[in-house]
Amino acid sequence: MARLFGTDGIRGIVNDSLTPELTFRLGQAAALYFAARSGTPAKFLIGRDTRISGSMLTASLAAGICSVGGEAHLAGVMPTPAVAFLTKRHGYTAGVVISASHNPYPDNGIKFFDGDGFKLPDETEDEIEEYLRYEVPDTVRPTGAGIGRVYAQPAMLEEYMEHIVQTAPNRLDGLRIVTDTANGAASQVTPEVLRRLGAEVIPMANLPDGVNINDGCGSTHPEALAARVVAEGAHAGIANDGDADRCLLVDETGAVVDGDRILYLCARELKTEGKLAKDTVVATVMSNIGFGKSLAEAGITPVYTAVGDRYVLQRMRAEGYVLGGEQSGHVIFLDYNTTGDGVLTAVQVLSVLQRAGVSMSELASAMPTYPQLLRNVSVYDKQAWAENPFILAAISAGEEELGDDGRILVRASGTESLIRVMAEGADEAQIERIVADIVQVIERELGRPTE
């Protein structure tokens, strides 16, 4: 069996690679694993996004859990970070989210959180997969009163929303905000939280029907939000993805405020308040050069990890940092939650905006960005570039030309047969030429470029 768990749980097309039968067995495997580790029956909190397949997979997972004596507590539709927060607060053995995040609706996924609200490490996922490789023996299938139970937990979403409201350092009275919740898990949550804080809210993409999640909306498609913000004369727009673990903003002119700027603005505010641990922020190697330079000017140290919010979180936990995230909008405020939280992020940034008393565009302009270009190259061996002398020479030539005013990042995709070539620099025409030169060499040596 190939490894099921990827970089963010198990994902696949429902009724193709991700079936109810597999989900049932996964429920059994997870319940047996956690019961063996703790010596008591496992209790799971299960949340999902708005995909049409979510209720079916929830039922399959819960049945698997109960078939080996575990308990399944069903919270219904709620953001991924809500499951992480509530799992820890209520002492569940583990939390489970049924979602494929920003993917289209035919896909779905399953990801686990441990009892402390953190995503499972690879080693734990591998151990759960070991349980999947074997049929569950009759000796561990309880009968009678030993069979597990399913409990509905519809009130838990309110507890999460109130928690987010309590994190706000100030109210948002007077702000006019457009919210695009991607027809996903935060469709009711983000607008309601902002209203409770006093903002005037104009919701969009908040009427999920099971198949419209992420369909031309949300944080991966901010164009409609940008147009609506300008049309409504709003102060800003908020874009979540399907499971609401990320957040991007749009300023009053329709320009996107990405995760780099969000991190910069929040880091600067936390430092002023004396709440930024070690005056340090964790980001990934994809962050813009302007991000690091601006932080340094503010007396804040940026540290960088590989791409992926799990690597950001690992560094934060290992070294005691409280703020980190990705350019894509996964932002972790470790004082308030254990994973990226798009609703929490929206509240924190809008609180900064309210206190600043200036426009969102003026606030965001405090962090200048360098032109950044990313190209993908389809190859037959995505690891071979690192030992190819012609590719390395092309990269070295580009780095020498850019000097301290730019950088080049070449890396293999984690999920596809692609090499990603990214360059930044002060001169856009220059970085376009440098990237084109590197791509041409990679194409000649290993494959063909793809858009």
XYZ file of N, CA and C in Angstrom, residues 263-357:
285
model
N 1.618 39.094 8.283
C 2.598 38.775 9.321
C 3.373 40.013 9.763
N 3.780 40.824 8.798
C 4.539 42.031 9.118
C 3.730 42.969 10.004
N 2.482 43.245 9.614
C 1.656 44.178 10.378
C 1.385 43.665 11.788
N 1.089 42.380 11.901
C 0.790 41.818 13.220
C 2.049 41.724 14.085
N 3.177 41.395 13.462
C 4.430 41.305 14.210
C 4.814 42.665 14.774
N 4.672 43.686 13.956
C 5.022 45.044 14.403
C 4.133 45.479 15.573
N 2.842 45.129 15.475
C 1.907 45.485 16.545
C 2.229 44.725 17.829
N 2.489 43.432 17.705
C 2.806 42.628 18.886
C 4.098 43.084 19.543
N 5.073 43.476 18.739
C 6.332 43.968 19.308
C 6.083 45.251 20.104
N 5.272 46.139 19.565
C 4.956 47.382 20.265
C 4.306 47.111 21.612
N 3.489 46.047 21.655
C 2.786 45.693 22.890
C 3.621 44.820 23.814
N 4.829 44.459 23.387
C 5.681 43.602 24.191
C 5.226 42.152 24.226
N 4.489 41.730 23.186
C 3.925 40.371 23.154
C 4.542 39.481 22.077
N 5.563 39.972 21.378
C 6.196 39.176 20.330
C 7.401 38.461 20.919
N 7.248 37.183 21.205
C 8.303 36.419 21.868
C 9.616 36.499 21.097
N 10.667 36.907 21.788
C 12.017 36.990 21.242
C 12.099 37.915 20.023
N 11.077 38.766 19.856
C 11.032 39.709 18.725
C 11.340 38.996 17.403
N 10.720 37.826 17.233
C 11.016 36.970 16.083
C 9.729 36.473 15.445
N 9.739 36.363 14.120
C 8.624 35.826 13.342
C 9.145 34.678 12.484
N 8.359 33.609 12.372
C 8.725 32.467 11.537
C 7.948 32.538 10.225
N 8.657 32.417 9.111
C 8.037 32.420 7.786
C 8.706 31.333 6.946
N 8.319 31.226 5.683
C 8.933 30.226 4.810
C 9.861 30.897 3.804
N 10.592 30.070 3.105
C 11.553 30.577 2.126
C 10.872 31.283 0.954
N 9.542 31.151 0.834
C 8.830 31.835 -0.243
C 8.506 33.281 0.100
N 8.766 33.716 1.306
C 8.452 35.093 1.688
C 9.255 36.085 0.857
N 8.647 37.216 0.585
C 9.272 38.246 -0.230
C 10.467 38.864 0.481
N 11.452 39.297 -0.290
C 12.624 39.955 0.301
C 12.204 41.185 1.103
N 11.212 41.903 0.598
C 10.745 43.083 1.293
C 10.230 42.786 2.684
N 9.712 41.584 2.892
C 9.223 41.159 4.197
C 10.370 41.152 5.206
N 11.456 40.486 4.864
C 12.592 40.396 5.772
C 13.242 41.735 6.030
N 13.386 42.544 4.993
C 14.015 43.856 5.154
C 13.162 44.765 6.054
N 11.836 44.715 5.842
C 10.946 45.565 6.638
C 10.945 45.150 8.100
N 10.952 43.844 8.351
C 11.005 43.373 9.732
C 12.299 43.813 10.408
N 13.399 43.669 9.684
C 14.685 44.058 10.262
C 14.694 45.535 10.637
N 14.099 46.384 9.787
C 14.038 47.809 10.080
C 13.202 48.093 11.321
N 12.243 47.190 11.600
C 11.386 47.348 12.776
C 11.970 46.676 14.013
N 13.189 46.139 13.893
C 13.829 45.479 15.023
C 13.311 44.074 15.281
N 12.787 43.444 14.241
C 12.225 42.091 14.357
C 13.047 41.133 13.505
N 13.303 39.959 14.045
C 14.105 38.963 13.335
C 13.205 37.960 12.617
N 13.381 37.802 11.290
C 12.649 36.740 10.596
C 13.496 35.466 10.547
N 12.883 34.316 10.798
C 13.545 33.038 10.575
C 12.706 32.260 9.568
N 13.364 31.450 8.763
C 12.690 30.837 7.620
C 12.753 29.312 7.685
N 11.668 28.695 7.204
C 11.588 27.237 7.140
C 11.261 26.818 5.712
N 11.205 25.512 5.491
C 10.719 24.986 4.222
C 9.247 25.360 4.046
N 8.759 25.286 2.813
C 7.369 25.626 2.541
C 6.433 24.624 3.220
N 5.421 25.135 3.902
C 4.457 24.281 4.591
C 4.224 24.768 6.000
N 2.942 24.937 6.374
C 2.658 25.471 7.703
C 3.097 24.532 8.816
N 3.200 23.231 8.528
C 3.659 22.315 9.579
C 5.110 22.582 9.960
N 5.927 23.003 8.972
C 7.333 23.311 9.267
C 7.444 24.626 10.047
N 6.575 25.577 9.703
C 6.525 26.826 10.459
C 6.183 26.534 11.913
N 5.164 25.720 12.126
C 4.729 25.412 13.490
C 5.799 24.651 14.266
N 6.462 23.714 13.606
C 7.530 22.969 14.283
C 8.601 23.916 14.811
N 8.994 24.889 13.999
C 10.028 25.851 14.418
C 9.513 26.722 15.565
N 8.262 27.135 15.478
C 7.680 27.956 16.527
C 7.673 27.212 17.859
N 7.236 25.975 17.843
C 7.157 25.202 19.080
C 8.541 24.882 19.633
N 9.476 24.586 18.740
C 10.816 24.196 19.181
C 11.559 25.349 19.839
N 11.302 26.571 19.363
C 12.104 27.704 19.818
C 11.306 28.761 20.577
N 10.033 28.478 20.839
C 9.254 29.367 21.700
C 8.756 30.638 21.049
N 8.514 30.599 19.735
C 7.977 31.771 19.052
C 6.446 31.718 19.053
N 5.797 32.877 18.893
C 4.337 32.920 18.984
C 3.647 33.318 17.686
N 4.407 33.771 16.691
C 3.799 34.210 15.433
C 4.565 33.643 14.251
N 3.840 33.084 13.303
C 4.473 32.553 12.097
C 3.425 32.311 11.031
N 3.888 32.058 9.818
C 2.926 31.798 8.760
C 3.540 31.773 7.382
N 2.658 31.749 6.393
C 3.056 31.637 5.002
C 2.470 32.776 4.174
N 3.097 33.022 3.053
C 2.623 34.042 2.122
C 1.195 33.745 1.655
N 0.815 32.471 1.638
C -0.503 32.060 1.176
C -1.624 32.421 2.136
N -1.289 32.861 3.339
C -2.315 33.280 4.288
C -2.529 32.354 5.457
N -1.742 31.269 5.557
C -1.756 30.455 6.775
C -0.969 31.209 7.847
N -1.645 31.732 8.830
C -0.982 32.496 9.883
C -1.317 31.856 11.224
N -0.294 31.634 12.025
C -0.455 30.963 13.320
C -0.161 31.943 14.442
N -1.168 32.182 15.269
C -1.007 32.960 16.500
C -1.025 31.950 17.639
N 0.132 31.508 18.048
C 0.220 30.372 18.966
C -0.323 30.692 20.363
N -0.461 31.956 20.681
C -1.069 32.306 21.965
C -2.566 32.008 21.983
N -3.166 31.890 20.785
C -4.618 31.749 20.703
C -5.090 30.444 20.066
N -4.272 29.844 19.230
C -4.659 28.576 18.604
C -3.413 27.830 18.162
N -3.610 26.559 17.842
C -2.492 25.665 17.563
C -2.276 25.412 16.078
N -3.001 26.123 15.234
C -2.882 25.934 13.793
C -3.253 27.232 13.095
N -3.058 27.288 11.786
C -3.471 28.459 11.036
C -4.961 28.690 11.190
N -5.361 29.932 11.410
C -6.764 30.241 11.698
C -7.164 31.496 10.928
N -7.962 31.307 9.866
C -8.331 32.426 9.010
C -9.265 33.416 9.657
N -10.131 32.968 10.552
C -11.050 33.878 11.239
C -10.287 34.706 12.270
N -9.447 34.046 13.036
C -8.608 34.727 14.018
C -7.705 35.754 13.343
N -7.112 35.379 12.228
C -6.224 36.286 11.502
C -6.971 37.531 11.048
N -8.174 37.345 10.530
C -8.973 38.492 10.095
C -9.210 39.462 11.240
N -9.566 38.932 12.392
C -9.836 39.778 13.556
C -8.585 40.537 13.984
N -7.450 39.858 14.003
C -6.222 40.517 14.453
C -5.789 41.626 13.500
N -5.872 41.392 12.193
C -5.442 42.410 11.240
C -6.408 43.598 11.239
N -7.699 43.318 11.294
C -8.662 44.417 11.312
C -8.550 45.235 12.603
N -8.157 44.588 13.682
C -7.910 45.331 14.923
C -6.746 46.299 14.752
N -5.701 45.848 14.058
C -4.565 46.731 13.759
C -5.026 47.898 12.897
N -5.847 47.601 11.886
C -6.360 48.648 10.997
C -7.173 49.677 11.775
N -8.029 49.216 12.656
C -8.867 50.122 13.432
C -8.022 51.042 14.303
N -7.022 50.506 14.938
C -6.182 51.317 15.822
C -5.291 52.286 15.046
N -4.897 51.888 13.828
C -3.986 52.722 13.044
C -4.653 54.008 12.573
N -5.956 53.947 12.297
C -6.662 55.140 11.863
C -6.303 55.612 10.470
